[in-house]
CSV table of C-alpha atoms in Angstrom, one decimal:
chain,number,residue,atom,x,y,z
Y,1,MET,CA,-2.8,-2.5,-31.2
Y,2,PRO,CA,-5.3,-0.1,-29.6
Y,3,TYR,CA,-6.2,3.0,-31.6
Y,4,PRO,CA,-7.4,6.5,-30.7
Y,5,ILE,CA,-11.1,5.6,-31.5
Y,6,VAL,CA,-10.8,2.8,-29.0
Y,7,ASN,CA,-9.4,5.2,-26.5
Y,8,SER,CA,-12.3,7.5,-27.0
Y,9,ILE,CA,-14.9,4.8,-26.5
Y,10,ILE,CA,-13.3,3.3,-23.4
Y,11,SER,CA,-12.7,6.7,-21.8
Y,12,TRP,CA,-16.3,7.7,-22.4
Y,13,PHE,CA,-17.5,4.5,-20.8
Y,14,LEU,CA,-15.2,4.9,-17.8
Y,15,LYS,CA,-16.2,8.6,-17.2
Y,16,LYS,CA,-19.8,7.5,-16.7
Y,17,ARG,CA,-19.0,5.9,-13.4
Y,18,LYS,CA,-18.3,9.4,-11.9
Y,19,HIS,CA,-22.1,9.9,-11.6
Y,20,GLN,CA,-22.4,6.8,-9.5
Y,21,MET,CA,-19.7,8.1,-7.1
Y,22,GLU,CA,-21.8,11.2,-6.4
Y,23,LEU,CA,-24.0,9.1,-4.2
Y,24,PHE,CA,-21.3,8.3,-1.6
Y,25,LEU,CA,-19.8,11.7,-2.0
Y,26,LYS,CA,-23.1,13.3,-1.1
Y,27,TYR,CA,-24.3,10.8,1.5
Y,28,PRO,CA,-21.2,9.1,2.9
Y,29,ILE,CA,-22.5,8.1,6.3
Y,30,ASP,CA,-25.8,6.8,4.9
Y,31,VAL,CA,-23.9,4.7,2.3
Y,32,GLN,CA,-21.6,3.2,4.9
Y,33,VAL,CA,-24.5,2.4,7.4
Y,34,GLU,CA,-26.5,0.8,4.6
Y,35,LEU,CA,-23.5,-1.2,3.5
Y,36,LEU,CA,-22.9,-2.5,7.1
Y,37,PHE,CA,-26.4,-3.9,7.3
Y,38,LYS,CA,-26.2,-5.5,3.8
Y,39,LEU,CA,-23.0,-7.3,4.9
Y,40,LEU,CA,-24.6,-8.5,8.2
Y,41,GLN,CA,-27.7,-9.7,6.4
Y,42,LYS,CA,-25.7,-11.5,3.7
Y,43,ALA,CA,-23.6,-13.3,6.3
Y,44,GLN,CA,-26.2,-13.9,9.1
Y,45,TYR,CA,-26.3,-17.7,8.4
Y,46,THR,CA,-22.5,-18.3,8.3
Y,47,GLU,CA,-20.7,-19.7,11.3
Y,48,ILE,CA,-19.5,-16.2,12.3
Y,49,GLY,CA,-22.9,-14.8,11.7
Y,50,LYS,CA,-24.6,-17.3,14.0
Y,51,LYS,CA,-21.9,-17.0,16.7
Y,52,PHE,CA,-22.2,-13.2,16.9
Y,53,GLU,CA,-26.0,-13.1,16.2
Y,54,PHE,CA,-25.8,-10.9,13.1
Y,55,SER,CA,-29.6,-11.3,12.6
Y,56,THR,CA,-30.3,-9.5,15.9
Y,57,ILE,CA,-28.0,-6.5,15.3
Y,58,LYS,CA,-30.0,-3.4,14.7
Y,59,SER,CA,-27.5,-0.6,15.1
Y,60,TYR,CA,-23.8,0.2,14.8
Y,61,SER,CA,-23.4,0.3,18.6
Y,62,GLU,CA,-24.8,-3.3,18.8
Y,63,PHE,CA,-22.4,-4.3,16.1
Y,64,SER,CA,-19.4,-2.9,17.9
Y,65,GLN,CA,-20.5,-4.5,21.2
Y,66,LYS,CA,-21.2,-8.0,19.8
Y,67,VAL,CA,-18.4,-8.4,17.3
Y,68,PRO,CA,-14.8,-8.2,18.6
Y,69,ILE,CA,-12.0,-6.4,16.8
Y,70,GLN,CA,-9.6,-9.1,15.5
Y,71,GLN,CA,-6.1,-9.4,14.2
Y,72,TYR,CA,-5.0,-12.1,11.8
Y,73,GLU,CA,-3.7,-14.5,14.5
Y,74,SER,CA,-7.2,-14.6,16.0
Y,75,ILE,CA,-8.9,-15.7,12.7
Y,76,GLU,CA,-6.1,-17.8,11.4
Y,77,PRO,CA,-7.7,-21.1,12.5
Y,78,LEU,CA,-10.9,-20.3,10.6
Y,79,ILE,CA,-8.9,-19.3,7.5
Y,80,GLU,CA,-7.0,-22.6,7.7
Y,81,ARG,CA,-10.3,-24.5,7.8
Y,82,ALA,CA,-11.6,-22.5,4.8
Y,83,ARG,CA,-8.4,-23.3,2.9
Y,84,LYS,CA,-9.0,-27.0,3.5
Y,85,GLY,CA,-12.4,-26.7,1.9
Y,86,THR,CA,-14.9,-25.8,4.6
Y,87,GLN,CA,-17.3,-23.2,3.3
Y,88,ASN,CA,-19.8,-20.8,4.9
Y,89,ILE,CA,-17.5,-20.0,7.8
Y,90,PHE,CA,-17.3,-16.2,7.4
Y,91,TRP,CA,-18.9,-15.6,4.0
Y,92,PRO,CA,-21.9,-17.4,2.4
Y,93,THR,CA,-20.7,-17.7,-1.2
Y,94,PRO,CA,-17.9,-20.2,-1.9
Y,95,ILE,CA,-14.3,-18.8,-1.3
Y,96,LYS,CA,-11.7,-20.5,-3.4
Y,97,TRP,CA,-9.1,-17.8,-3.6
Y,98,PHE,CA,-6.7,-16.7,-0.9
Y,99,ALA,CA,-4.3,-13.8,-1.3
Y,100,LYS,CA,-0.9,-14.6,0.2
Y,101,SER,CA,0.4,-11.6,2.0
Y,102,SER,CA,3.8,-11.5,3.8
Y,103,GLY,CA,4.0,-7.8,4.7
Y,104,THR,CA,7.7,-7.2,5.5
Y,105,THR,CA,10.6,-9.4,4.7
Y,106,THR,CA,10.6,-12.1,7.3
Y,107,SER,CA,7.1,-12.0,8.8
Y,108,LYS,CA,4.8,-15.0,8.7
Y,109,SER,CA,2.6,-15.3,5.6
Y,110,LYS,CA,-1.1,-14.4,5.8
Y,111,PHE,CA,-3.8,-15.9,3.7
Y,112,ILE,CA,-6.6,-13.4,3.1
Y,113,PRO,CA,-9.9,-14.8,1.8
Y,114,VAL,CA,-10.9,-13.2,-1.6
Y,115,SER,CA,-14.6,-13.8,-2.5
Y,116,ASP,CA,-16.1,-13.4,-5.9
Y,117,GLU,CA,-17.9,-10.3,-4.5
Y,118,ALA,CA,-14.6,-8.8,-3.4
Y,119,LEU,CA,-13.0,-9.4,-6.8
Y,120,GLU,CA,-15.8,-7.9,-8.8
Y,121,GLY,CA,-17.2,-5.3,-6.3
Y,122,CYS,CA,-13.9,-4.1,-4.9
Y,123,HIS,CA,-10.7,-4.9,-6.8
Y,124,PHE,CA,-12.0,-4.8,-10.4
Y,125,LYS,CA,-14.4,-1.9,-9.6
Y,126,ALA,CA,-11.5,0.1,-8.1
Y,127,GLY,CA,-9.4,-0.5,-11.2
Y,128,LYS,CA,-12.1,1.0,-13.4
Y,129,ASP,CA,-12.6,3.9,-10.9
Y,130,MET,CA,-8.9,4.7,-10.9
Y,131,LEU,CA,-9.1,5.1,-14.7
Y,132,CYS,CA,-12.5,6.9,-14.4
Y,133,LEU,CA,-11.0,9.6,-12.1
Y,134,TYR,CA,-7.9,10.0,-14.2
Y,135,PHE,CA,-9.9,10.4,-17.4
Y,136,ASN,CA,-12.3,12.9,-15.8
Y,137,ASN,CA,-9.4,15.0,-14.6
Y,138,ASN,CA,-7.5,14.6,-17.9
Y,139,PRO,CA,-10.0,14.7,-20.8
Y,140,SER,CA,-7.3,14.5,-23.5
Y,141,ALA,CA,-5.7,11.4,-22.0
Y,142,GLN,CA,-4.7,8.8,-24.5
Y,143,LEU,CA,-4.1,5.8,-22.3
Y,144,PHE,CA,-5.9,3.3,-24.6
Y,145,ALA,CA,-4.0,4.5,-27.6
Y,146,GLY,CA,-1.2,2.4,-26.2
Y,147,LYS,CA,-0.6,-0.2,-23.5
Y,148,GLY,CA,-0.3,-0.1,-19.7
Y,149,LEU,CA,2.8,-1.7,-18.2
Y,150,ARG,CA,1.8,-3.6,-15.1
Y,151,LEU,CA,4.4,-4.8,-12.6
Y,152,GLY,CA,2.9,-7.3,-10.3
Y,153,GLY,CA,4.3,-9.4,-7.5
Y,154,SER,CA,5.4,-12.9,-7.2
Y,155,SER,CA,2.7,-14.2,-9.4
Y,156,ALA,CA,2.6,-18.0,-9.2
Y,157,VAL,CA,-0.7,-19.4,-8.1
Y,158,TYR,CA,-0.8,-22.6,-6.1
Y,159,GLU,CA,-3.6,-25.1,-5.5
Y,160,ASP,CA,-4.2,-26.7,-2.1
Y,161,ASN,CA,-7.3,-28.7,-1.3
Y,162,ASN,CA,-9.3,-27.3,-4.2
Y,163,SER,CA,-8.5,-23.7,-3.1
Y,164,TYR,CA,-5.9,-21.4,-4.7
Y,165,PHE,CA,-3.4,-19.0,-3.2
Y,166,GLY,CA,-0.9,-16.5,-4.5
Y,167,ASP,CA,0.0,-12.9,-4.6
Y,168,LEU,CA,-3.1,-10.7,-5.0
Y,169,SER,CA,-1.8,-9.4,-8.4
Y,170,ALA,CA,-1.7,-13.0,-9.6
Y,171,ILE,CA,-5.3,-13.7,-8.5
Y,172,ILE,CA,-6.4,-10.5,-10.3
Y,173,ILE,CA,-4.6,-11.5,-13.5
Y,174,GLU,CA,-6.0,-15.0,-13.3
Y,175,ASN,CA,-9.5,-13.7,-13.1
Y,176,MET,CA,-9.3,-10.8,-15.5
Y,177,PRO,CA,-11.5,-10.9,-18.7
Y,178,PHE,CA,-9.5,-12.1,-21.7
Y,179,TRP,CA,-9.8,-8.7,-23.5
Y,180,ALA,CA,-7.9,-7.0,-20.6
Y,181,ASP,CA,-4.7,-8.6,-21.9
Y,182,PHE,CA,-4.9,-6.6,-25.1
Y,183,SER,CA,-4.5,-3.2,-23.3
Y,184,SER,CA,-1.8,-4.4,-20.9
Y,185,SER,CA,1.9,-5.4,-21.1
Y,186,PRO,CA,3.5,-7.8,-20.4
Y,187,LYS,CA,1.3,-10.6,-21.5
Y,188,GLN,CA,-0.2,-12.9,-18.9
Y,189,GLU,CA,2.4,-15.7,-19.1
Y,190,ILE,CA,5.2,-13.2,-18.4
Y,191,ALA,CA,3.2,-11.3,-15.7
Y,192,LEU,CA,2.7,-14.6,-13.9
Y,193,MET,CA,6.4,-15.5,-13.9
Y,194,SER,CA,7.6,-16.0,-10.3
Y,195,GLU,CA,11.4,-15.7,-10.6
Y,196,TRP,CA,11.9,-11.9,-10.3
Y,197,GLU,CA,15.2,-11.3,-12.2
Y,198,SER,CA,14.2,-13.5,-15.2
Y,199,LYS,CA,10.8,-11.8,-15.1
Y,200,ILE,CA,12.4,-8.3,-15.3
Y,201,GLU,CA,14.4,-9.3,-18.4
Y,202,ALA,CA,11.3,-10.8,-20.0
Y,203,ILE,CA,9.3,-7.6,-19.3
Y,204,ILE,CA,12.0,-5.5,-20.9
Y,205,ASN,CA,12.2,-7.7,-23.9
Y,206,GLU,CA,8.4,-7.5,-24.5
Y,207,THR,CA,7.8,-3.8,-23.7
Y,208,ILE,CA,10.9,-2.0,-25.0
Y,209,ASN,CA,9.3,-1.6,-28.5
Y,210,GLU,CA,5.7,-1.2,-27.4
Y,211,ASN,CA,3.8,2.1,-27.2
Y,212,ILE,CA,3.6,2.2,-23.4
Y,213,THR,CA,1.3,5.0,-22.1
Y,214,SER,CA,1.0,4.2,-18.4
Y,215,LEU,CA,2.8,2.4,-15.6
Y,216,ALA,CA,1.4,0.6,-12.6
Y,217,GLY,CA,3.3,-1.0,-9.7
Y,218,VAL,CA,5.1,-0.5,-6.4
Y,219,PRO,CA,7.6,2.5,-6.7
Y,220,SER,CA,10.7,0.7,-5.4
Y,221,TRP,CA,10.4,-2.2,-7.9
Y,222,MET,CA,9.2,0.1,-10.7
Y,223,LEU,CA,12.4,2.1,-10.3
Y,224,VAL,CA,14.5,-1.1,-10.6
Y,225,LEU,CA,12.7,-1.9,-13.8
Y,226,LEU,CA,12.9,1.5,-15.4
Y,227,ASN,CA,16.6,1.9,-14.6
Y,228,LYS,CA,17.3,-1.5,-16.2
Y,229,VAL,CA,15.3,-0.3,-19.3
Y,230,LEU,CA,17.6,2.7,-19.5
Y,231,GLU,CA,20.7,0.4,-19.1
Y,232,ARG,CA,19.5,-1.8,-21.9
Y,233,THR,CA,18.6,1.0,-24.3
Y,234,GLY,CA,21.3,3.5,-23.5
Y,235,LYS,CA,18.7,6.2,-23.4
Y,236,ASP,CA,19.0,9.2,-21.0
Y,237,ASN,CA,15.4,9.1,-19.8
Y,238,ILE,CA,12.3,6.9,-20.1
Y,239,LEU,CA,10.4,9.3,-22.4
Y,240,GLU,CA,13.0,8.6,-25.0
Y,241,VAL,CA,12.0,4.9,-24.8
Y,242,TRP,CA,8.2,5.5,-24.4
Y,243,PRO,CA,7.4,9.1,-25.7
Y,244,ASN,CA,3.7,8.7,-25.1
Y,245,LEU,CA,4.0,7.8,-21.4
Y,246,GLU,CA,1.6,10.0,-19.4
Y,247,VAL,CA,0.8,8.5,-16.0
Y,248,TYR,CA,2.2,6.3,-13.2
Y,249,PHE,CA,-0.4,4.6,-10.9
Y,250,HIS,CA,1.5,3.7,-7.7
Y,251,GLY,CA,0.8,2.4,-4.3
Y,252,GLY,CA,2.2,0.0,-1.6
Y,253,VAL,CA,4.7,2.4,-0.1
Y,254,ASN,CA,5.1,6.1,0.6
Y,255,PHE,CA,6.1,7.7,-2.7
Y,256,ASN,CA,8.0,10.7,-1.2
Y,257,PRO,CA,11.4,9.0,-0.9
Y,258,TYR,CA,11.1,8.0,-4.6
Y,259,ARG,CA,9.6,11.2,-6.1
Y,260,GLU,CA,12.8,12.9,-7.1
Y,261,GLN,CA,14.3,9.8,-8.7
Y,262,PHE,CA,11.2,9.4,-10.9
Y,263,LYS,CA,11.3,13.0,-11.9
Y,264,LYS,CA,14.9,12.5,-13.1
Y,265,ILE,CA,14.2,9.6,-15.3
Y,266,ILE,CA,10.8,10.9,-16.5
Y,267,PRO,CA,11.6,14.6,-17.0
Y,268,SER,CA,8.2,16.0,-18.0
Y,269,LYS,CA,6.1,18.6,-16.2
Y,270,ASP,CA,3.0,17.1,-17.7
Y,271,PHE,CA,3.6,13.6,-16.5
Y,272,LYS,CA,1.0,12.6,-13.9
Y,273,TYR,CA,1.4,10.5,-10.7
Y,274,TYR,CA,-1.7,8.9,-9.3
Y,275,GLU,CA,-1.6,7.2,-5.9
Y,276,ILE,CA,-3.8,4.3,-4.9
Y,277,TYR,CA,-4.3,2.5,-1.6
Y,278,ASN,CA,-4.9,-1.2,-2.0
Y,279,ALA,CA,-4.0,-4.3,-0.1
Y,280,SER,CA,-4.8,-8.0,-0.1
Y,281,GLU,CA,-7.7,-7.2,2.2
Y,282,GLY,CA,-9.3,-4.7,-0.2
Y,283,PHE,CA,-9.0,-1.5,-2.3
Y,284,PHE,CA,-9.5,1.5,0.0
Y,285,ALA,CA,-8.7,4.8,-1.6
Y,286,ILE,CA,-7.7,6.6,-4.9
Y,287,GLN,CA,-6.2,9.9,-5.6
Y,288,ASP,CA,-9.0,11.9,-7.2
Y,289,VAL,CA,-7.3,15.2,-8.1
Y,290,ASN,CA,-4.3,15.8,-10.2
Y,291,ASN,CA,-1.1,16.6,-8.3
Y,292,SER,CA,-2.7,15.8,-4.9
Y,293,LEU,CA,-1.2,14.0,-1.9
Y,294,ASP,CA,-4.6,13.1,-0.6
Y,295,LEU,CA,-6.7,10.0,-1.4
Y,296,LEU,CA,-10.5,9.7,-1.7
Y,297,LEU,CA,-11.8,7.0,0.6
Y,298,MET,CA,-14.0,4.8,-1.6
Y,299,LEU,CA,-17.2,4.0,0.4
Y,300,ASP,CA,-19.1,1.7,-1.9
Y,301,TYR,CA,-16.7,-1.2,-2.4
Y,302,GLY,CA,-18.3,-3.6,0.1
Y,303,ILE,CA,-16.0,-2.3,2.9
Y,304,PHE,CA,-17.3,-0.8,6.1
Y,305,TYR,CA,-14.7,1.3,7.9
Y,306,GLU,CA,-13.9,1.9,11.5
Y,307,PHE,CA,-11.0,3.8,13.1
Y,308,ILE,CA,-9.0,3.5,16.3
Y,309,PRO,CA,-7.3,6.7,17.6
Y,310,MET,CA,-3.7,5.7,17.9
Y,311,ASN,CA,-3.3,7.5,21.2
Y,312,LYS,CA,-5.7,5.0,22.6
Y,313,PHE,CA,-4.6,2.0,20.6
Y,314,ASP,CA,-4.5,-1.3,22.5
Y,315,GLY,CA,-4.7,-4.0,19.7
Y,316,GLU,CA,-7.8,-6.1,19.8
Y,317,ASN,CA,-8.9,-4.4,23.1
Y,318,SER,CA,-9.1,-1.0,21.4
Y,319,GLU,CA,-12.4,0.9,21.0
Y,320,ALA,CA,-13.1,1.9,17.4
Y,321,ILE,CA,-15.3,4.7,16.1
Y,322,PRO,CA,-17.3,4.9,12.8
Y,323,LEU,CA,-16.7,7.3,9.9
Y,324,SER,CA,-19.2,9.8,11.3
Y,325,GLN,CA,-17.0,10.5,14.4
Y,326,VAL,CA,-13.5,10.9,12.8
Y,327,LYS,CA,-11.6,14.2,13.1
Y,328,LEU,CA,-9.0,15.9,10.9
Y,329,HIS,CA,-5.3,15.2,11.3
Y,330,THR,CA,-5.6,12.5,13.9
Y,331,ASN,CA,-3.7,9.3,13.5
Y,332,TYR,CA,-6.0,6.3,13.3
Y,333,ALA,CA,-5.6,2.5,13.0
Y,334,LEU,CA,-7.8,1.2,10.2
Y,335,VAL,CA,-10.5,-1.5,11.0
Y,336,ILE,CA,-12.4,-3.1,8.1
Y,337,THR,CA,-15.5,-5.3,7.6
Y,338,THR,CA,-15.6,-6.6,4.1
Y,339,ASN,CA,-17.5,-8.6,1.4
Y,340,GLY,CA,-14.6,-11.0,1.6
Y,341,GLY,CA,-15.6,-12.2,5.1
Y,342,LEU,CA,-13.4,-10.1,7.3
Y,343,TRP,CA,-15.2,-8.8,10.3
Y,344,ARG,CA,-13.8,-5.9,12.3
Y,345,TYR,CA,-10.4,-6.8,11.0
Y,346,LEU,CA,-7.4,-4.8,12.2
Y,347,ILE,CA,-5.4,-4.4,9.0
Y,348,GLY,CA,-2.3,-2.9,10.6
Y,349,ASP,CA,-2.2,0.4,8.6
Y,350,THR,CA,-2.5,3.9,10.1
Y,351,ILE,CA,-4.1,6.8,8.3
Y,352,LYS,CA,-5.2,10.4,9.0
Y,353,PHE,CA,-8.0,12.5,7.4
Y,354,THR,CA,-7.1,15.6,5.5
Y,355,SER,CA,-10.7,16.4,4.5
Y,356,LEU,CA,-14.1,15.4,5.8
Y,357,ASN,CA,-16.1,16.6,2.8
Y,358,PRO,CA,-15.4,14.5,0.9
Y,359,TYR,CA,-13.5,12.0,3.1
Y,360,ARG,CA,-9.9,12.1,2.0
Y,361,ILE,CA,-7.0,10.4,3.7
Y,362,ARG,CA,-3.2,10.0,3.8
Y,363,ILE,CA,-1.4,6.8,4.9
Y,364,THR,CA,0.8,7.5,7.8
Y,365,GLY,CA,2.3,4.1,8.5
Y,366,ARG,CA,1.8,0.7,10.2
Y,367,THR,CA,0.6,0.0,13.7
Y,368,LYS,CA,3.6,-2.3,14.2
Y,369,HIS,CA,6.2,-0.3,12.4
Y,370,PHE,CA,7.2,2.6,14.7
Y,371,ILE,CA,9.8,3.2,17.3
Y,372,ASN,CA,8.6,3.9,20.8
Y,373,VAL,CA,11.3,2.4,23.0
Y,374,PHE,CA,11.9,5.6,24.8
Y,375,GLY,CA,8.4,7.2,24.5
Y,376,GLU,CA,9.4,9.1,21.3
Y,377,GLU,CA,6.5,7.7,19.3
Y,378,LEU,CA,8.3,8.0,16.0
Y,379,ILE,CA,6.1,6.9,13.1
Y,380,ILE,CA,7.0,6.3,9.4
Y,381,GLU,CA,5.5,9.6,8.3
Y,382,ASN,CA,7.8,11.4,10.7
Y,383,ALA,CA,10.9,9.6,9.4
Y,384,GLU,CA,10.1,10.1,5.8
Y,385,ASN,CA,9.2,13.8,6.1
Y,386,ALA,CA,12.4,14.4,8.0
Y,387,LEU,CA,14.4,12.5,5.4
Y,388,LYS,CA,12.8,14.6,2.7
Y,389,ARG,CA,13.9,17.9,4.4
Y,390,ALA,CA,17.4,16.6,4.9
Y,391,CYS,CA,17.7,15.6,1.3
Y,392,LEU,CA,16.4,19.0,0.1
Y,393,LYS,CA,18.9,20.8,2.2
Y,394,THR,CA,21.9,18.6,1.2
Y,395,ALA,CA,21.0,18.0,-2.5
Y,396,SER,CA,21.0,14.3,-1.8
Y,397,GLU,CA,18.6,11.4,-2.6
Y,398,VAL,CA,17.6,8.4,-0.5
Y,399,SER,CA,16.6,5.1,-2.2
Y,400,GLU,CA,16.1,2.9,0.9
Y,401,PHE,CA,16.4,3.0,4.6
Y,402,THR,CA,15.5,1.3,7.9
Y,403,VAL,CA,15.8,2.5,11.5
Y,404,ALA,CA,16.1,0.6,14.8
Y,405,PRO,CA,16.7,1.6,18.4
Y,406,ILE,CA,20.1,1.7,20.2
Y,407,PHE,CA,19.1,0.5,23.7
Y,408,MET,CA,20.4,2.2,26.8
Y,409,ASN,CA,23.5,0.7,28.3
Y,410,GLY,CA,24.4,1.6,31.8
Y,411,ASP,CA,24.6,5.4,32.0
Y,412,LYS,CA,24.7,5.8,28.2
Y,413,SER,CA,21.8,7.3,26.4
Y,414,GLY,CA,19.8,5.4,23.9
Y,415,GLY,CA,19.3,6.4,20.3
Y,416,HIS,CA,18.2,5.6,16.8
Y,417,GLU,CA,20.5,3.8,14.4
Y,418,TRP,CA,19.8,4.3,10.7
Y,419,ILE,CA,21.0,2.4,7.6
Y,420,ILE,CA,20.5,4.6,4.5
Y,421,GLU,CA,21.2,3.7,0.9
Y,422,PHE,CA,21.7,6.9,-1.1
Y,423,SER,CA,21.2,7.2,-4.8
Y,424,LYS,CA,22.9,10.6,-4.5
Y,425,HIS,CA,25.2,11.1,-1.5
Y,426,PRO,CA,25.3,14.2,0.6
Y,427,ASP,CA,28.7,16.0,0.7
Y,428,CYS,CA,28.8,15.7,4.5
Y,429,ILE,CA,27.0,12.9,6.3
Y,430,ASN,CA,27.4,14.8,9.7
Y,431,TYR,CA,25.6,17.8,8.3
Y,432,PHE,CA,22.9,15.5,6.9
Y,433,THR,CA,22.5,13.8,10.3
Y,434,GLU,CA,22.2,17.2,12.0
Y,435,ILE,CA,19.4,18.3,9.7
Y,436,LEU,CA,17.6,15.0,10.0
Y,437,ASP,CA,17.8,15.2,13.8
Y,438,ASN,CA,16.5,18.8,13.8
Y,439,SER,CA,13.8,18.0,11.4
Y,440,LEU,CA,12.6,15.1,13.6
Y,441,LYS,CA,12.5,17.5,16.6
Y,442,ALA,CA,10.4,20.0,14.6
Y,443,ILE,CA,8.0,17.3,13.4
Y,444,ASN,CA,7.6,15.2,16.6
Y,445,SER,CA,7.5,16.9,20.0
Y,446,ASP,CA,7.9,13.6,21.8
Y,447,TYR,CA,11.2,13.0,20.0
Y,448,GLU,CA,12.3,16.5,20.8
Y,449,ALA,CA,11.6,16.0,24.5
Y,450,LYS,CA,13.6,12.8,24.6
Y,451,ARG,CA,16.5,14.5,22.8
Y,452,TYR,CA,16.8,17.3,25.4
Y,453,ASN,CA,20.4,17.5,26.5
Y,454,ASN,CA,20.9,13.9,25.1
Y,455,LEU,CA,19.5,12.6,28.3
Y,456,THR,CA,17.3,9.8,26.8
Y,457,LEU,CA,18.1,9.9,23.1
Y,458,ALA,CA,21.5,10.7,21.7
Y,459,MET,CA,22.1,12.1,18.2
Y,460,PRO,CA,21.0,9.6,15.5
Y,461,LYS,CA,23.7,7.2,14.2
Y,462,ILE,CA,23.7,6.8,10.4
Y,463,ASN,CA,25.3,3.9,8.5
Y,464,VAL,CA,25.7,4.7,4.8
Y,465,ALA,CA,24.9,1.5,2.9
Y,466,LYS,CA,26.7,0.3,-0.2
Y,467,GLU,CA,24.7,0.4,-3.4
Y,468,GLY,CA,22.4,-2.6,-3.7
Y,469,LEU,CA,22.5,-3.6,0.0
Y,470,PHE,CA,18.7,-3.6,0.5
Y,471,TYR,CA,18.2,-5.3,-2.9
Y,472,ASN,CA,20.7,-8.1,-1.9
Y,473,TRP,CA,19.0,-8.4,1.5
Y,474,LEU,CA,15.6,-8.9,0.0
Y,475,LYS,CA,17.0,-11.3,-2.5
Y,476,GLN,CA,18.7,-13.3,0.3
Y,477,ASN,CA,15.3,-13.5,2.1
Y,478,GLY,CA,13.6,-14.6,-1.1
Y,479,LYS,CA,11.5,-11.4,-1.2
Y,480,LEU,CA,12.3,-9.8,-4.5
Y,481,GLY,CA,9.6,-8.0,-6.4
Y,482,GLY,CA,5.9,-7.1,-6.0
Y,483,GLN,CA,4.5,-6.2,-2.7
Y,484,HIS,CA,7.6,-7.0,-0.6
Y,485,LYS,CA,8.8,-4.0,1.3
Y,486,VAL,CA,11.8,-2.9,3.4
Y,487,PRO,CA,10.5,-2.4,7.0
Y,488,ARG,CA,11.2,1.3,7.7
Y,489,LEU,CA,10.9,1.3,11.5
Y,490,SER,CA,11.2,-1.4,14.2
Y,491,ASN,CA,11.3,-1.6,17.9
Y,492,SER,CA,13.8,-4.4,17.6
Y,493,ARG,CA,17.2,-4.5,16.0
Y,494,LYS,CA,16.5,-7.7,14.0
Y,495,TYR,CA,16.4,-6.2,10.5
Y,496,LEU,CA,19.2,-3.7,11.2
Y,497,GLU,CA,21.5,-6.4,12.5
Y,498,GLU,CA,20.9,-8.6,9.5
Y,499,LEU,CA,21.7,-5.6,7.2
Y,500,LEU,CA,24.9,-4.8,9.2
Y,501,LYS,CA,26.0,-8.4,9.0
Y,502,LEU,CA,25.4,-8.5,5.2
Y,503,THR,CA,27.4,-5.2,4.9
Y,504,ALA,CA,30.3,-6.7,6.7
Y,505,THR,CA,30.4,-9.8,4.3
Y,506,THR,CA,30.2,-7.8,1.0
């Protein structure tokens, strides 16, 4: 059991890292440029390094001209060779770990290489920095007087040709120092369970009588766990179970749709929420100020960043710009070059900058998850902000949703069809729909133009889902837990039709 003296020692140690951050805060562009050339030098004798002549590259412009932007499909053959044991393809040190990432429910699995340098210099370093920033902002924090409840993904690790693959959380748990288990709950054997519903029960059994001081995990699945804890204990809120709980570190999905639900079950004005931005490909940004919606872009994790303006986005044919050229409040696709061997990799996320000194960002969505069938350019951020407005005006709460197009048929207008699962229903769904539509018009001028006189887009159609529909759909697809997400927006009706079919059979 950790004690207050241990908390004081660990917090003092973590706070010291803040001085190291000052370098990239003060000289962000210099740090990024120096990092790029370190990566190029390190990998110059790899297959990729020789192919694109890394040893001859002397400037960023040469780098961007010689090395192409690539999506996963383009590098998949190289990754498959690496998984079969070939080394020195895209990174010089041996790579034996591959993070299996599936993105949305039915998409093809990706295997992202994870080098030792990426584990130590990115993922583990970021975990310490997350705590460092929290302790610096909250000097009286007592995290290590208790334990942190971590809720990872599908955590089985598999061996294949002397390489290993699994969820990133499993890889991190497998490689953590032994002492890290003392400050975390559940213990490693439970954290690594792969069957989600049994795992939830085991976590509850272990943690229900622990002194839990922090939570970490994806909001949708953390809500499932916390509500089951309340069911088991019969308590009214989580603080009655864990009175010393003080912070929730969350990431993976936009937190706004879940914020009010968390406030209900953790009713404390002093409770803190800290957002992080991490993925299988790397750890990118951390909230660095209490009660902020912005994330500090971490520039010394072995990741060189580039950005593609979304109004000029053309997949691998896009032109990217470096950090020195970004502008505020512009939607960018993120391109990364990493110490895990990813070179100008198009990760699929979109972000915007809210500050250039220091560089702070917000996640706006995915390059593939938007609706633009009619030129409306609806992105996830638009949809979630409009939902938030509609919920506030109708005193309702949304737990999950997805949206797809209604295609034009003859002289009939097209539209958007929503399936929404409410945790608190609006009194009138028509009024909710009207507010949602008006909010989308106010947020997105392209949507507003297409809605003019219902000529291109008709009023949105909303299907109210039965409780548990999205959970059952994820379960049916074998995607319960961890990093698995409901796809919010799609240009096809695939996900929506599956959900409608499931609704009809239940």
